PDB file of C-alpha atoms in Angstrom:
ATOM      1  CA  MET A   1      18.319 -13.178  14.369  1.00  0.00           C
ATOM      2  CA  MET A   2      15.316 -11.370  12.944  1.00  0.00           C
ATOM      3  CA  ALA A   3      11.882 -12.999  13.236  1.00  0.00           C
ATOM      4  CA  LYS A   4      10.581 -14.531  10.030  1.00  0.00           C
ATOM      5  CA  LEU A   5       7.844 -12.708   8.127  1.00  0.00           C
ATOM      6  CA  ARG A   6       4.500 -14.507   8.293  1.00  0.00           C
ATOM      7  CA  THR A   7       3.545 -15.288   4.728  1.00  0.00           C
ATOM      8  CA  GLY A   8       0.220 -16.298   3.233  1.00  0.00           C
ATOM      9  CA  ILE A   9      -0.182 -18.036  -0.100  1.00  0.00           C
ATOM     10  CA  VAL A  10      -3.429 -17.141  -1.851  1.00  0.00           C
ATOM     11  CA  GLY A  11      -4.153 -19.748  -4.507  1.00  0.00           C
ATOM     12  CA  ALA A  12      -2.114 -22.311  -2.563  1.00  0.00           C
ATOM     13  CA  THR A  13      -3.757 -25.420  -4.016  1.00  0.00           C
ATOM     14  CA  GLY A  14      -2.867 -24.663  -7.650  1.00  0.00           C
ATOM     15  CA  MET A  15       0.379 -25.394  -9.476  1.00  0.00           C
ATOM     16  CA  VAL A  16       1.946 -21.956  -8.853  1.00  0.00           C
ATOM     17  CA  GLY A  17       0.825 -22.024  -5.220  1.00  0.00           C
ATOM     18  CA  GLN A  18       2.406 -25.447  -4.795  1.00  0.00           C
ATOM     19  CA  ARG A  19       5.643 -24.166  -6.312  1.00  0.00           C
ATOM     20  CA  LEU A  20       5.642 -21.200  -3.928  1.00  0.00           C
ATOM     21  CA  ILE A  21       5.254 -23.637  -1.045  1.00  0.00           C
ATOM     22  CA  THR A  22       8.319 -25.608  -2.140  1.00  0.00           C
ATOM     23  CA  LEU A  23      10.333 -22.392  -2.490  1.00  0.00           C
ATOM     24  CA  LEU A  24       9.295 -21.071   0.928  1.00  0.00           C
ATOM     25  CA  GLU A  25       9.303 -24.327   2.906  1.00  0.00           C
ATOM     26  CA  ASN A  26      12.698 -23.800   4.577  1.00  0.00           C
ATOM     27  CA  HIS A  27      13.238 -20.151   3.727  1.00  0.00           C
ATOM     28  CA  PRO A  28      15.387 -18.193   6.185  1.00  0.00           C
ATOM     29  CA  TYR A  29      13.185 -15.052   6.105  1.00  0.00           C
ATOM     30  CA  PHE A  30       9.630 -16.302   5.478  1.00  0.00           C
ATOM     31  CA  GLU A  31       7.310 -18.634   7.357  1.00  0.00           C
ATOM     32  CA  ILE A  32       4.204 -20.036   5.656  1.00  0.00           C
ATOM     33  CA  ALA A  33       1.589 -18.955   8.196  1.00  0.00           C
ATOM     34  CA  ALA A  34      -1.586 -19.348   6.116  1.00  0.00           C
ATOM     35  CA  VAL A  35      -2.803 -20.892   2.897  1.00  0.00           C
ATOM     36  CA  ALA A  36      -5.937 -19.796   1.083  1.00  0.00           C
ATOM     37  CA  ALA A  37      -7.866 -20.942  -1.950  1.00  0.00           C
ATOM     38  CA  SER A  38     -11.395 -21.070  -3.345  1.00  0.00           C
ATOM     39  CA  LYS A  39     -14.526 -21.604  -1.270  1.00  0.00           C
ATOM     40  CA  ASN A  40     -14.455 -25.246  -2.471  1.00  0.00           C
ATOM     41  CA  SER A  41     -11.159 -25.821  -0.642  1.00  0.00           C
ATOM     42  CA  ALA A  42     -11.770 -23.572   2.368  1.00  0.00           C
ATOM     43  CA  GLY A  43     -12.199 -25.388   5.669  1.00  0.00           C
ATOM     44  CA  LYS A  44     -10.384 -28.526   4.509  1.00  0.00           C
ATOM     45  CA  THR A  45      -6.884 -29.522   5.478  1.00  0.00           C
ATOM     46  CA  TYR A  46      -4.344 -28.686   2.806  1.00  0.00           C
ATOM     47  CA  ARG A  47      -3.875 -32.430   2.148  1.00  0.00           C
ATOM     48  CA  GLU A  48      -7.655 -32.879   1.614  1.00  0.00           C
ATOM     49  CA  ALA A  49      -7.934 -29.771  -0.555  1.00  0.00           C
ATOM     50  CA  VAL A  50      -5.067 -30.764  -2.850  1.00  0.00           C
ATOM     51  CA  GLY A  51      -5.840 -34.479  -2.888  1.00  0.00           C
ATOM     52  CA  ASN A  52      -3.937 -36.208  -5.681  1.00  0.00           C
ATOM     53  CA  ARG A  53      -3.167 -32.900  -7.436  1.00  0.00           C
ATOM     54  CA  TRP A  54       0.204 -32.354  -5.692  1.00  0.00           C
ATOM     55  CA  LYS A  55       2.525 -32.003  -8.693  1.00  0.00           C
ATOM     56  CA  MET A  56       5.858 -31.085  -7.154  1.00  0.00           C
ATOM     57  CA  LYS A  57       8.864 -33.422  -7.278  1.00  0.00           C
ATOM     58  CA  THR A  58       9.273 -33.197  -3.511  1.00  0.00           C
ATOM     59  CA  ASP A  59       6.727 -34.436  -0.998  1.00  0.00           C
ATOM     60  CA  MET A  60       4.132 -32.080   0.423  1.00  0.00           C
ATOM     61  CA  PRO A  61       5.650 -30.471   3.535  1.00  0.00           C
ATOM     62  CA  ARG A  62       4.378 -32.349   6.595  1.00  0.00           C
ATOM     63  CA  PHE A  63       3.575 -29.189   8.557  1.00  0.00           C
ATOM     64  CA  LEU A  64       1.291 -28.108   5.740  1.00  0.00           C
ATOM     65  CA  GLU A  65      -0.716 -31.324   5.436  1.00  0.00           C
ATOM     66  CA  THR A  66      -2.928 -30.483   8.416  1.00  0.00           C
ATOM     67  CA  MET A  67      -3.030 -26.698   7.942  1.00  0.00           C
ATOM     68  CA  ILE A  68      -6.610 -25.565   7.330  1.00  0.00           C
ATOM     69  CA  VAL A  69      -7.132 -23.836   3.992  1.00  0.00           C
ATOM     70  CA  MET A  70      -8.717 -20.427   4.374  1.00  0.00           C
ATOM     71  CA  ASP A  71     -11.164 -18.774   1.985  1.00  0.00           C
ATOM     72  CA  ALA A  72      -9.107 -16.471  -0.252  1.00  0.00           C
ATOM     73  CA  SER A  73     -11.875 -13.869  -0.138  1.00  0.00           C
ATOM     74  CA  ASP A  74     -11.908 -13.756   3.695  1.00  0.00           C
ATOM     75  CA  ILE A  75      -9.319 -11.027   3.966  1.00  0.00           C
ATOM     76  CA  VAL A  76     -10.209 -10.133   7.558  1.00  0.00           C
ATOM     77  CA  ALA A  77      -9.334 -13.677   8.669  1.00  0.00           C
ATOM     78  CA  MET A  78      -6.074 -13.576   6.698  1.00  0.00           C
ATOM     79  CA  GLN A  79      -5.103 -10.279   8.401  1.00  0.00           C
ATOM     80  CA  ARG A  80      -4.772 -12.103  11.727  1.00  0.00           C
ATOM     81  CA  HIS A  81      -2.248 -14.580  10.344  1.00  0.00           C
ATOM     82  CA  VAL A  82       0.035 -12.852   7.840  1.00  0.00           C
ATOM     83  CA  ASP A  83       2.398  -9.948   7.301  1.00  0.00           C
ATOM     84  CA  PHE A  84       2.014 -10.197   3.514  1.00  0.00           C
ATOM     85  CA  VAL A  85       0.757 -12.588   0.841  1.00  0.00           C
ATOM     86  CA  PHE A  86       1.933 -14.149  -2.368  1.00  0.00           C
ATOM     87  CA  CYS A  87      -1.008 -14.311  -4.761  1.00  0.00           C
ATOM     88  CA  ALA A  88      -1.294 -17.045  -7.382  1.00  0.00           C
ATOM     89  CA  VAL A  89      -5.035 -17.383  -7.952  1.00  0.00           C
ATOM     90  CA  ASP A  90      -6.649 -18.782 -11.073  1.00  0.00           C
ATOM     91  CA  MET A  91      -9.380 -16.209 -11.733  1.00  0.00           C
ATOM     92  CA  GLN A  92     -10.455 -13.740 -14.395  1.00  0.00           C
ATOM     93  CA  LYS A  93      -8.195 -10.662 -14.511  1.00  0.00           C
ATOM     94  CA  GLU A  94     -10.824  -8.261 -13.173  1.00  0.00           C
ATOM     95  CA  GLU A  95     -11.515 -10.605 -10.246  1.00  0.00           C
ATOM     96  CA  VAL A  96      -7.774 -10.828  -9.549  1.00  0.00           C
ATOM     97  CA  ARG A  97      -7.449  -7.025  -9.604  1.00  0.00           C
ATOM     98  CA  THR A  98     -10.365  -6.674  -7.192  1.00  0.00           C
ATOM     99  CA  LEU A  99      -9.036  -9.343  -4.815  1.00  0.00           C
ATOM    100  CA  GLU A 100      -5.459  -8.053  -4.778  1.00  0.00           C
ATOM    101  CA  GLU A 101      -6.570  -4.459  -4.235  1.00  0.00           C
ATOM    102  CA  ALA A 102      -8.811  -5.607  -1.374  1.00  0.00           C
ATOM    103  CA  TYR A 103      -5.802  -7.237   0.310  1.00  0.00           C
ATOM    104  CA  ALA A 104      -3.710  -4.100  -0.218  1.00  0.00           C
ATOM    105  CA  LYS A 105      -6.507  -1.864   1.131  1.00  0.00           C
ATOM    106  CA  ALA A 106      -6.622  -4.118   4.207  1.00  0.00           C
ATOM    107  CA  GLU A 107      -2.923  -3.180   4.691  1.00  0.00           C
ATOM    108  CA  ILE A 108      -1.650  -6.587   3.551  1.00  0.00           C
ATOM    109  CA  PRO A 109       1.131  -6.193   0.979  1.00  0.00           C
ATOM    110  CA  VAL A 110       0.691  -8.434  -2.075  1.00  0.00           C
ATOM    111  CA  VAL A 111       3.383 -10.018  -4.230  1.00  0.00           C
ATOM    112  CA  SER A 112       1.468 -11.198  -7.273  1.00  0.00           C
ATOM    113  CA  ASN A 113       2.258 -13.960  -9.721  1.00  0.00           C
ATOM    114  CA  ASN A 114      -0.800 -12.980 -11.758  1.00  0.00           C
ATOM    115  CA  SER A 115      -0.792 -10.865 -14.905  1.00  0.00           C
ATOM    116  CA  ALA A 116      -3.795  -8.726 -13.922  1.00  0.00           C
ATOM    117  CA  HIS A 117      -1.739  -5.772 -12.631  1.00  0.00           C
ATOM    118  CA  ARG A 118       1.256  -6.022 -14.958  1.00  0.00           C
ATOM    119  CA  TRP A 119       0.054  -2.986 -16.896  1.00  0.00           C
ATOM    120  CA  THR A 120      -1.258  -0.961 -13.938  1.00  0.00           C
ATOM    121  CA  PRO A 121       0.954   2.170 -14.017  1.00  0.00           C
ATOM    122  CA  ASP A 122       1.556   2.423 -10.266  1.00  0.00           C
ATOM    123  CA  VAL A 123       2.171  -1.298  -9.679  1.00  0.00           C
ATOM    124  CA  PRO A 124       5.868  -2.168  -9.905  1.00  0.00           C
ATOM    125  CA  MET A 125       7.011  -5.204 -11.869  1.00  0.00           C
ATOM    126  CA  PHE A 126      10.217  -6.373 -10.240  1.00  0.00           C
ATOM    127  CA  ILE A 127      13.323  -8.001 -11.532  1.00  0.00           C
ATOM    128  CA  PRO A 128      15.487  -6.805  -8.623  1.00  0.00           C
ATOM    129  CA  GLU A 129      18.780  -7.201 -10.470  1.00  0.00           C
ATOM    130  CA  ILE A 130      17.517  -4.890 -13.217  1.00  0.00           C
ATOM    131  CA  ASN A 131      14.905  -2.432 -11.932  1.00  0.00           C
ATOM    132  CA  ASP A 132      14.955  -2.175  -8.145  1.00  0.00           C
ATOM    133  CA  GLY A 133      14.178   1.541  -8.553  1.00  0.00           C
ATOM    134  CA  HIS A 134      10.723   0.604  -9.823  1.00  0.00           C
ATOM    135  CA  ALA A 135       9.738   0.277  -6.142  1.00  0.00           C
ATOM    136  CA  ASP A 136       9.477   4.073  -6.090  1.00  0.00           C
ATOM    137  CA  VAL A 137       6.014   3.890  -7.710  1.00  0.00           C
ATOM    138  CA  ILE A 138       4.640   2.133  -4.628  1.00  0.00           C
ATOM    139  CA  GLU A 139       4.160   5.482  -2.870  1.00  0.00           C
ATOM    140  CA  ALA A 140       1.855   6.675  -5.682  1.00  0.00           C
ATOM    141  CA  GLN A 141      -0.057   3.399  -5.507  1.00  0.00           C
ATOM    142  CA  LYS A 142      -0.482   3.685  -1.728  1.00  0.00           C
ATOM    143  CA  LYS A 143      -1.847   7.183  -2.198  1.00  0.00           C
ATOM    144  CA  ARG A 144      -4.343   5.925  -4.832  1.00  0.00           C
ATOM    145  CA  LEU A 145      -5.429   3.010  -2.635  1.00  0.00           C
ATOM    146  CA  GLY A 146      -5.475   5.081   0.564  1.00  0.00           C
ATOM    147  CA  THR A 147      -3.101   2.737   2.397  1.00  0.00           C
ATOM    148  CA  LYS A 148      -0.185   3.129   4.770  1.00  0.00           C
ATOM    149  CA  LYS A 149       1.552  -0.199   4.183  1.00  0.00           C
ATOM    150  CA  GLY A 150      -0.664  -2.156   1.780  1.00  0.00           C
ATOM    151  CA  PHE A 151       0.494  -2.341  -1.834  1.00  0.00           C
ATOM    152  CA  ILE A 152       0.765  -4.681  -4.811  1.00  0.00           C
ATOM    153  CA  ALA A 153       3.954  -5.657  -6.616  1.00  0.00           C
ATOM    154  CA  VAL A 154       4.013  -8.105  -9.508  1.00  0.00           C
ATOM    155  CA  LYS A 155       6.646 -10.388 -10.863  1.00  0.00           C
ATOM    156  CA  PRO A 156       7.134 -10.681 -14.605  1.00  0.00           C
ATOM    157  CA  ASN A 157       6.023 -13.747 -16.462  1.00  0.00           C
ATOM    158  CA  CYS A 158       8.424 -16.651 -16.572  1.00  0.00           C
ATOM    159  CA  SER A 159       9.404 -16.210 -20.215  1.00  0.00           C
ATOM    160  CA  ILE A 160      10.788 -12.715 -19.543  1.00  0.00           C
ATOM    161  CA  GLN A 161      12.794 -13.972 -16.573  1.00  0.00           C
ATOM    162  CA  SER A 162      14.441 -16.633 -18.729  1.00  0.00           C
ATOM    163  CA  TYR A 163      16.155 -13.883 -20.743  1.00  0.00           C
ATOM    164  CA  VAL A 164      17.669 -12.228 -17.677  1.00  0.00           C
ATOM    165  CA  PRO A 165      21.343 -13.115 -17.165  1.00  0.00           C
TER     166      PRO A 165
END
């Protein structure tokens, strides 16, 4: 069996980050290896950082309760823990673009739930059942960013996905 990919969730304390956690908790291919959020949450356990804001129908995963939340802007620290990140931060679009490109330039691939890069020409927006060929633009993006493995891919907003059969 192949080793699981070490995944980081940037923006882990918010609603989308929490949802990602529930989706990845027992995933066969991904292991949640790091969680990151704002400077206000950094250094706290995930349980302390989220407090009473856990909104999922299932309980917070026990292994995550004591995981220390990292500072989302400390990309060097994240590099030691993850193979790639899911990004779900609540920031202004320009700040999101800057943060996601910094992760990619640090050779950490980014799967973004944010809208900031949805109109960036060399950033693929994936609905795998429909446009898996859109991954071809990643090579142009890597050239622009000067990376070997770092890149950004975005997922479409949820309303578009609801129309997909």
